[in-house]
PDB file of C-alpha atoms in Angstrom:
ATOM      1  CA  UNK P   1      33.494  91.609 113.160  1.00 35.00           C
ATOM      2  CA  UNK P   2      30.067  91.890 115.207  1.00 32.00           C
ATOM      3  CA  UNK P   3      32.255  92.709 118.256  1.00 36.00           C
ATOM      4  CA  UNK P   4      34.370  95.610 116.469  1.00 41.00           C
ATOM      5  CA  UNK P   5      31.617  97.157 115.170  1.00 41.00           C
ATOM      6  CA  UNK P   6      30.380  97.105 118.674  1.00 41.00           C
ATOM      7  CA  UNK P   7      33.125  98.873 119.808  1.00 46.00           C
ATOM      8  CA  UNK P   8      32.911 101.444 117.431  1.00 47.00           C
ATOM      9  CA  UNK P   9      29.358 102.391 118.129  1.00 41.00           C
ATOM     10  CA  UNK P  10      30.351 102.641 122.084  1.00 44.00           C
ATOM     11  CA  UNK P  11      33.273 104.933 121.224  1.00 47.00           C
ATOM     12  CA  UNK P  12      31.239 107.053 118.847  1.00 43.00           C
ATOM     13  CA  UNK P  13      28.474 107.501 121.132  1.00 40.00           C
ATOM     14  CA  UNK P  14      31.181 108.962 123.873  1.00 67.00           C
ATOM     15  CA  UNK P  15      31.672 111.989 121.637  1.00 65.00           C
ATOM     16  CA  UNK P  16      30.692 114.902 123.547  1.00 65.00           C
ATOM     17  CA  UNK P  17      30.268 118.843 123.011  1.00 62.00           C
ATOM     18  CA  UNK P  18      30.651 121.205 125.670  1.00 55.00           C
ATOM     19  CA  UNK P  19      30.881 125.106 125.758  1.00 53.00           C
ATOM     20  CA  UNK P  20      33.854 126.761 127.901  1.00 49.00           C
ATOM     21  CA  UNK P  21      33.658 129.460 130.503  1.00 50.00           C
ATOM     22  CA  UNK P  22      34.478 131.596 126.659  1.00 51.00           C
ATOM     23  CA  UNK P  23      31.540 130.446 125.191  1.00 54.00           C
ATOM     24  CA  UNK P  24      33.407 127.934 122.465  1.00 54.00           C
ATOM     25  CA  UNK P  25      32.559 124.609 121.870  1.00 64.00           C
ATOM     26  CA  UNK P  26      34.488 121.666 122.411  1.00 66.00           C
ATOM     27  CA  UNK P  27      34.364 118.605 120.785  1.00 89.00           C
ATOM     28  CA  UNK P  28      36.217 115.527 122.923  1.00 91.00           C
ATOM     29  CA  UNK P  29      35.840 111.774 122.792  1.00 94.00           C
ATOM     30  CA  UNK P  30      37.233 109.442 125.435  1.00 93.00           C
ATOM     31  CA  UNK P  31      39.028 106.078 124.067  1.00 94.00           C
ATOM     32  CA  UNK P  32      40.019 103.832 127.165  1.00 91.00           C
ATOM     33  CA  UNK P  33      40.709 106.074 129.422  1.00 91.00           C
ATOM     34  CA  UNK P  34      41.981 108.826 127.721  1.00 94.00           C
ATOM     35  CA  UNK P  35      39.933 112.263 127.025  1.00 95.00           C
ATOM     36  CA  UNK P  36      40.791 113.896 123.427  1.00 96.00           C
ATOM     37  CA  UNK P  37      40.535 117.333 122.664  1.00 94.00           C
ATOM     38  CA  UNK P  38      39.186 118.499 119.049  1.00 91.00           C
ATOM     39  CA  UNK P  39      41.590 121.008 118.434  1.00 88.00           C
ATOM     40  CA  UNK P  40      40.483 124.424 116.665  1.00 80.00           C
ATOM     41  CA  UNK P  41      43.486 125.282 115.057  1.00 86.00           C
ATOM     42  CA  UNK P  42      43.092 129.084 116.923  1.00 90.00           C
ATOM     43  CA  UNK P  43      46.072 129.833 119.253  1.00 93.00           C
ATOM     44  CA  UNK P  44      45.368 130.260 122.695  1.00 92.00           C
ATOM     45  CA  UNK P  45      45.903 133.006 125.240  1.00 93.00           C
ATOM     46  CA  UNK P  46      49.250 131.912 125.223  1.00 93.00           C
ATOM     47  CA  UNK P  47      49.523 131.986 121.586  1.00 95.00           C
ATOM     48  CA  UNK P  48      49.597 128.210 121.197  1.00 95.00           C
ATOM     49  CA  UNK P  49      48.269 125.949 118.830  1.00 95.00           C
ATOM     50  CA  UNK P  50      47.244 123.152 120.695  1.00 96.00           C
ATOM     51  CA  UNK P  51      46.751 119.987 118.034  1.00 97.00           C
ATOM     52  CA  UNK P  52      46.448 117.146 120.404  1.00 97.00           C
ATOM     53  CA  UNK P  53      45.565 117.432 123.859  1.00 96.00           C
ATOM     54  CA  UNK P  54      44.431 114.292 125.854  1.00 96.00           C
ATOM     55  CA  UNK P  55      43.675 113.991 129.538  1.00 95.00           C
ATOM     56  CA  UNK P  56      42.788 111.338 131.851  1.00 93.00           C
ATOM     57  CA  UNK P  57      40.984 111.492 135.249  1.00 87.00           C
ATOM     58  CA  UNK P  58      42.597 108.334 136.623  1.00 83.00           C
ATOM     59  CA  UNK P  59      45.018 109.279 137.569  1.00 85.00           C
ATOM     60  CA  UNK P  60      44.242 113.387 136.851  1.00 90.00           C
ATOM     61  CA  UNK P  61      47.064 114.137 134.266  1.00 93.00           C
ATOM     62  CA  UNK P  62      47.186 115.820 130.619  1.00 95.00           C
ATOM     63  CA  UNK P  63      49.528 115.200 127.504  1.00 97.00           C
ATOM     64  CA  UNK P  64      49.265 118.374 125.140  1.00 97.00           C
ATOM     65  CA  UNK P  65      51.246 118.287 121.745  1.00 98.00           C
ATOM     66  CA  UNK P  66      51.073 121.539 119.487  1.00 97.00           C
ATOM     67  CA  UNK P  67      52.965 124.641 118.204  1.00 96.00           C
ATOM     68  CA  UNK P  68      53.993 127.196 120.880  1.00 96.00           C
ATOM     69  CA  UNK P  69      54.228 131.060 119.972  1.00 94.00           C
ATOM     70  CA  UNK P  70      57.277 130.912 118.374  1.00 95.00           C
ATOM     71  CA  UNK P  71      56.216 128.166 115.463  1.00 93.00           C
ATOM     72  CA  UNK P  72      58.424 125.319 117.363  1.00 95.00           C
ATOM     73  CA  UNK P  73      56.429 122.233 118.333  1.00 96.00           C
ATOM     74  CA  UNK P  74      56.259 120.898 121.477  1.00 98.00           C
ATOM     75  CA  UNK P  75      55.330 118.499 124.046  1.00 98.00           C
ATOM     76  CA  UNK P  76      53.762 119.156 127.373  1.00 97.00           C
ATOM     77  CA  UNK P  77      52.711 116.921 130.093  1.00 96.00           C
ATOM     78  CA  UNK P  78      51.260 117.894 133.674  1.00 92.00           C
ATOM     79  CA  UNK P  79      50.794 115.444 136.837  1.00 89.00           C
ATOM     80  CA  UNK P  80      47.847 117.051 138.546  1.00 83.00           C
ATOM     81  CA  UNK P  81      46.661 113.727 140.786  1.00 73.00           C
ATOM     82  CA  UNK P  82      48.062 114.982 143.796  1.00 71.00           C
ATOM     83  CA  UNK P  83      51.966 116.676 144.934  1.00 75.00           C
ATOM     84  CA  UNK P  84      53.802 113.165 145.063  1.00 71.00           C
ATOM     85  CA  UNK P  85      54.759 113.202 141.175  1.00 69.00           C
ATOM     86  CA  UNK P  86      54.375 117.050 140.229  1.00 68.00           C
ATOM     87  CA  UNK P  87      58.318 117.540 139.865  1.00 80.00           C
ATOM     88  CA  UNK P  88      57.184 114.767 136.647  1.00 82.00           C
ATOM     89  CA  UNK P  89      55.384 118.116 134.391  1.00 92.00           C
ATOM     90  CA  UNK P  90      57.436 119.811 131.957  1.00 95.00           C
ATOM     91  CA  UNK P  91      57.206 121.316 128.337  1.00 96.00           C
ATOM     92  CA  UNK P  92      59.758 120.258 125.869  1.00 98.00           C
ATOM     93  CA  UNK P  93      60.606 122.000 122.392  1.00 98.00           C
ATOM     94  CA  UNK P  94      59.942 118.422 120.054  1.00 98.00           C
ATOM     95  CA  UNK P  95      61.078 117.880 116.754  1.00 96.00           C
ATOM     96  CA  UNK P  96      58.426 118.048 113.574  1.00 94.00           C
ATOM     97  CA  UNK P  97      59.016 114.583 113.301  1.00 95.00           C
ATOM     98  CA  UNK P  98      57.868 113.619 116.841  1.00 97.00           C
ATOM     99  CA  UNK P  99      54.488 116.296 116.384  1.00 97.00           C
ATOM    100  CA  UNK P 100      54.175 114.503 113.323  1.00 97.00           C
ATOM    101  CA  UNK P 101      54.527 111.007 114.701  1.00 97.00           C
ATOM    102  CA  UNK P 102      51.914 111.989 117.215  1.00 98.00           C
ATOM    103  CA  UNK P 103      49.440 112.796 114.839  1.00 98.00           C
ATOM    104  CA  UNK P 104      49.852 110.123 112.669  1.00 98.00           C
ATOM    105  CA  UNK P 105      48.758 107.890 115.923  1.00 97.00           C
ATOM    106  CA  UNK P 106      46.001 109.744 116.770  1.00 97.00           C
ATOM    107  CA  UNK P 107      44.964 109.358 112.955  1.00 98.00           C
ATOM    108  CA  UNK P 108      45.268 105.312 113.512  1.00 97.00           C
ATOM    109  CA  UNK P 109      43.855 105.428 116.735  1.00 97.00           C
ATOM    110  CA  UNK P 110      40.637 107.027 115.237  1.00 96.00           C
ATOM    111  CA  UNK P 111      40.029 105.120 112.124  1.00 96.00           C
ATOM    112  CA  UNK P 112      40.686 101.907 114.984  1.00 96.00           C
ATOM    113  CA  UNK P 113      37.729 103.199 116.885  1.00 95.00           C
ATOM    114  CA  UNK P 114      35.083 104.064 114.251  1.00 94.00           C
ATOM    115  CA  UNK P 115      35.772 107.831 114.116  1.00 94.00           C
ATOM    116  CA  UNK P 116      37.039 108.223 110.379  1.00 95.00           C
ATOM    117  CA  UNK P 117      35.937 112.180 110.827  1.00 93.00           C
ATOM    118  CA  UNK P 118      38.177 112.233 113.903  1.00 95.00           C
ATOM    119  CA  UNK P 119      41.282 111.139 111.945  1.00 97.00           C
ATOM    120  CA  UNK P 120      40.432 112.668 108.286  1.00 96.00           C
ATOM    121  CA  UNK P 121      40.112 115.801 110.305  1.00 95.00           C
ATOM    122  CA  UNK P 122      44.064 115.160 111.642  1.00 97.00           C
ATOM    123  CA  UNK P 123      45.012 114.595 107.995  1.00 97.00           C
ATOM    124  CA  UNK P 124      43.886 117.821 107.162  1.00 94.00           C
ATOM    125  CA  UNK P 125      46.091 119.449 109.932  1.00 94.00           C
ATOM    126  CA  UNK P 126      49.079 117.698 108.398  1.00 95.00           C
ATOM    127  CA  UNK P 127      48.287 119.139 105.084  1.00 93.00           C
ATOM    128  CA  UNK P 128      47.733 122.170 106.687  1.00 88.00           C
ATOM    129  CA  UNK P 129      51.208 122.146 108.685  1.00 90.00           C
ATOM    130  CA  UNK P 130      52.802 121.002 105.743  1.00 88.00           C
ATOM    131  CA  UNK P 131      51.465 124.152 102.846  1.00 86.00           C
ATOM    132  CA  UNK P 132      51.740 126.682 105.922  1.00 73.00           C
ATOM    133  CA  UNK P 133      55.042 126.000 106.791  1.00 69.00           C
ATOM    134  CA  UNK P 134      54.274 126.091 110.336  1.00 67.00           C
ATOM    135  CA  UNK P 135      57.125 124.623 111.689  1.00 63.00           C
TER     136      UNK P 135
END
């Protein structure tokens, strides 16, 4: 017990806020070595909704699950370590089940590491995805 509760006051205290070049700020946490990306729920210059988006520096890559311009869900990944696995990126049109199935982990993954506002802020982007319609 002692030891998870440890654990969840490391992981908590790795919560950062950042602004972008825009001026927006940017909630991410970092869980082993993966960055996560508070999503705003805004599409971006591409007209994306981008719901999770996690990135690690070792090696430099990034996973991005959201909806894409024309309400379908997708999956993106993007090698950016060095050219010897680039040909590996792509962006797949998902089912709602997988986006779904994504979220749901990133809910449990949350509540695992002591960030309960993390995950009950993913439920409310299910809800959301569910009473919009959104895909």
């Amino acid at each position: 017990m002692y030891k998870r509760m440890l654990n969840k006051q490391v992981v908590s205290s790795m919560i950062k806020t950042r602004q972008t070049r825009a001026g927006q700020r940017v909630e991410e946490v970092a869980i082993e070595r993966w960055y996560y990306t508070k999503p705003d729920l805004v599409p971006n210059k591409d007209g994306n909704i981008i719901l999770i988006s996690k990135k690690s520096f070792g090696p430099l890559e990034v996973y991005e699950w959201g909806i894409d311009s024309d309400k379908n869900a997708y999956e993106r990944y993007q090698w950016l370590e060095n050219e010897f696995f680039e040909d590996t990126s792509y962006c797949i049109t998902i089912e709602r089940e997988r986006l779904l199935k994504q979220i749901y982990s990133v809910i449990s993954l949350f509540r695992d590491n002591g960030l309960p506002e993390w995950a009950d802020f993913y439920e409310r982007v299910i809800v959301y995805l569910n009473t919009e319609q959104i895909i």
